[in-house]
Short mmCIF file of N, CA and C in Angstrom, two decimals:
data_model
loop_
_atom_site.label_atom_id
_atom_site.label_comp_id
_atom_site.label_asym_id
_atom_site.label_seq_id
_atom_site.Cartn_x
_atom_site.Cartn_y
_atom_site.Cartn_z
N MET C 1155 92.26 129.71 109.47
CA MET C 1155 92.16 128.42 110.17
C MET C 1155 93.55 127.95 110.62
N LEU C 1156 94.53 128.13 109.76
CA LEU C 1156 95.88 127.67 110.07
C LEU C 1156 96.45 128.43 111.27
N SER C 1157 96.19 129.74 111.31
CA SER C 1157 96.75 130.55 112.40
C SER C 1157 96.18 130.12 113.75
N SER C 1158 94.89 129.80 113.79
CA SER C 1158 94.29 129.37 115.06
C SER C 1158 94.86 128.02 115.49
N PHE C 1159 95.19 127.18 114.52
CA PHE C 1159 95.78 125.88 114.84
C PHE C 1159 97.17 126.06 115.44
N THR C 1160 97.97 126.95 114.86
CA THR C 1160 99.32 127.18 115.38
C THR C 1160 99.23 127.81 116.76
N LYS C 1161 98.24 128.66 116.96
CA LYS C 1161 98.05 129.28 118.29
C LYS C 1161 97.76 128.20 119.32
N LEU C 1162 96.89 127.26 118.96
CA LEU C 1162 96.53 126.16 119.87
C LEU C 1162 97.76 125.30 120.16
N ALA C 1163 98.50 124.96 119.12
CA ALA C 1163 99.68 124.12 119.28
C ALA C 1163 100.71 124.83 120.15
N ARG C 1164 100.85 126.14 119.96
CA ARG C 1164 101.82 126.91 120.74
C ARG C 1164 101.41 126.94 122.21
N ALA C 1165 100.12 127.14 122.48
CA ALA C 1165 99.63 127.18 123.86
C ALA C 1165 99.84 125.81 124.52
N ASP C 1166 99.61 124.75 123.76
CA ASP C 1166 99.79 123.39 124.28
C ASP C 1166 101.25 123.14 124.63
N ALA C 1167 102.14 123.54 123.73
CA ALA C 1167 103.57 123.36 123.96
C ALA C 1167 104.02 124.18 125.16
N TRP C 1168 103.49 125.40 125.28
CA TRP C 1168 103.84 126.26 126.41
C TRP C 1168 103.41 125.64 127.72
N GLN C 1169 102.19 125.08 127.75
CA GLN C 1169 101.69 124.43 128.97
C GLN C 1169 102.55 123.22 129.32
N GLU C 1170 102.95 122.47 128.31
CA GLU C 1170 103.79 121.30 128.53
C GLU C 1170 105.14 121.72 129.10
N LEU C 1171 105.67 122.80 128.54
CA LEU C 1171 106.97 123.31 129.00
C LEU C 1171 106.87 123.76 130.45
N ARG C 1172 105.78 124.47 130.76
CA ARG C 1172 105.59 124.96 132.13
C ARG C 1172 105.48 123.81 133.13
N SER C 1173 104.68 122.80 132.79
CA SER C 1173 104.53 121.66 133.70
C SER C 1173 105.86 120.92 133.84
N GLY C 1174 106.63 120.87 132.75
CA GLY C 1174 107.94 120.23 132.80
C GLY C 1174 108.87 120.97 133.74
N LEU C 1175 108.82 122.31 133.69
CA LEU C 1175 109.66 123.11 134.57
C LEU C 1175 109.25 122.92 136.03
N ILE C 1176 107.94 122.83 136.27
CA ILE C 1176 107.43 122.64 137.63
C ILE C 1176 107.93 121.30 138.17
N VAL C 1177 107.83 120.26 137.36
CA VAL C 1177 108.29 118.93 137.77
C VAL C 1177 109.78 118.97 138.06
N GLN C 1178 110.55 119.63 137.19
CA GLN C 1178 112.00 119.74 137.36
C GLN C 1178 112.32 120.45 138.67
N GLY C 1179 111.57 121.52 138.95
CA GLY C 1179 111.79 122.26 140.19
C GLY C 1179 111.52 121.40 141.40
N ARG C 1180 110.49 120.59 141.34
CA ARG C 1180 110.16 119.70 142.46
C ARG C 1180 111.27 118.68 142.67
N VAL C 1181 111.78 118.14 141.57
CA VAL C 1181 112.86 117.14 141.67
C VAL C 1181 114.10 117.77 142.30
N ILE C 1182 114.44 118.98 141.85
CA ILE C 1182 115.61 119.67 142.39
C ILE C 1182 115.42 119.94 143.88
N LYS C 1183 114.22 120.39 144.26
CA LYS C 1183 113.93 120.65 145.67
C LYS C 1183 114.08 119.38 146.49
N ALA C 1184 113.55 118.27 145.96
CA ALA C 1184 113.62 116.99 146.68
C ALA C 1184 115.08 116.57 146.85
N LEU C 1185 115.88 116.75 145.81
CA LEU C 1185 117.29 116.38 145.90
C LEU C 1185 118.02 117.25 146.92
N MET C 1186 117.69 118.54 146.95
CA MET C 1186 118.34 119.45 147.89
C MET C 1186 117.96 119.10 149.33
N LEU C 1187 116.68 118.75 149.54
CA LEU C 1187 116.23 118.39 150.89
C LEU C 1187 116.87 117.08 151.35
N ARG C 1188 117.15 116.22 150.38
CA ARG C 1188 117.70 114.91 150.68
C ARG C 1188 119.11 115.01 151.27
N GLU C 1189 119.91 115.92 150.73
CA GLU C 1189 121.32 116.03 151.16
C GLU C 1189 121.45 116.47 152.60
#
């Protein structure tokens, strides 16, 4: 049971990290287009 919970938590953290990177990439693109 514990292993499945850590797997879920890891997948959730990975998804959060990915969405964070996507947002960061969009911000950087917007800043570059702005200049």
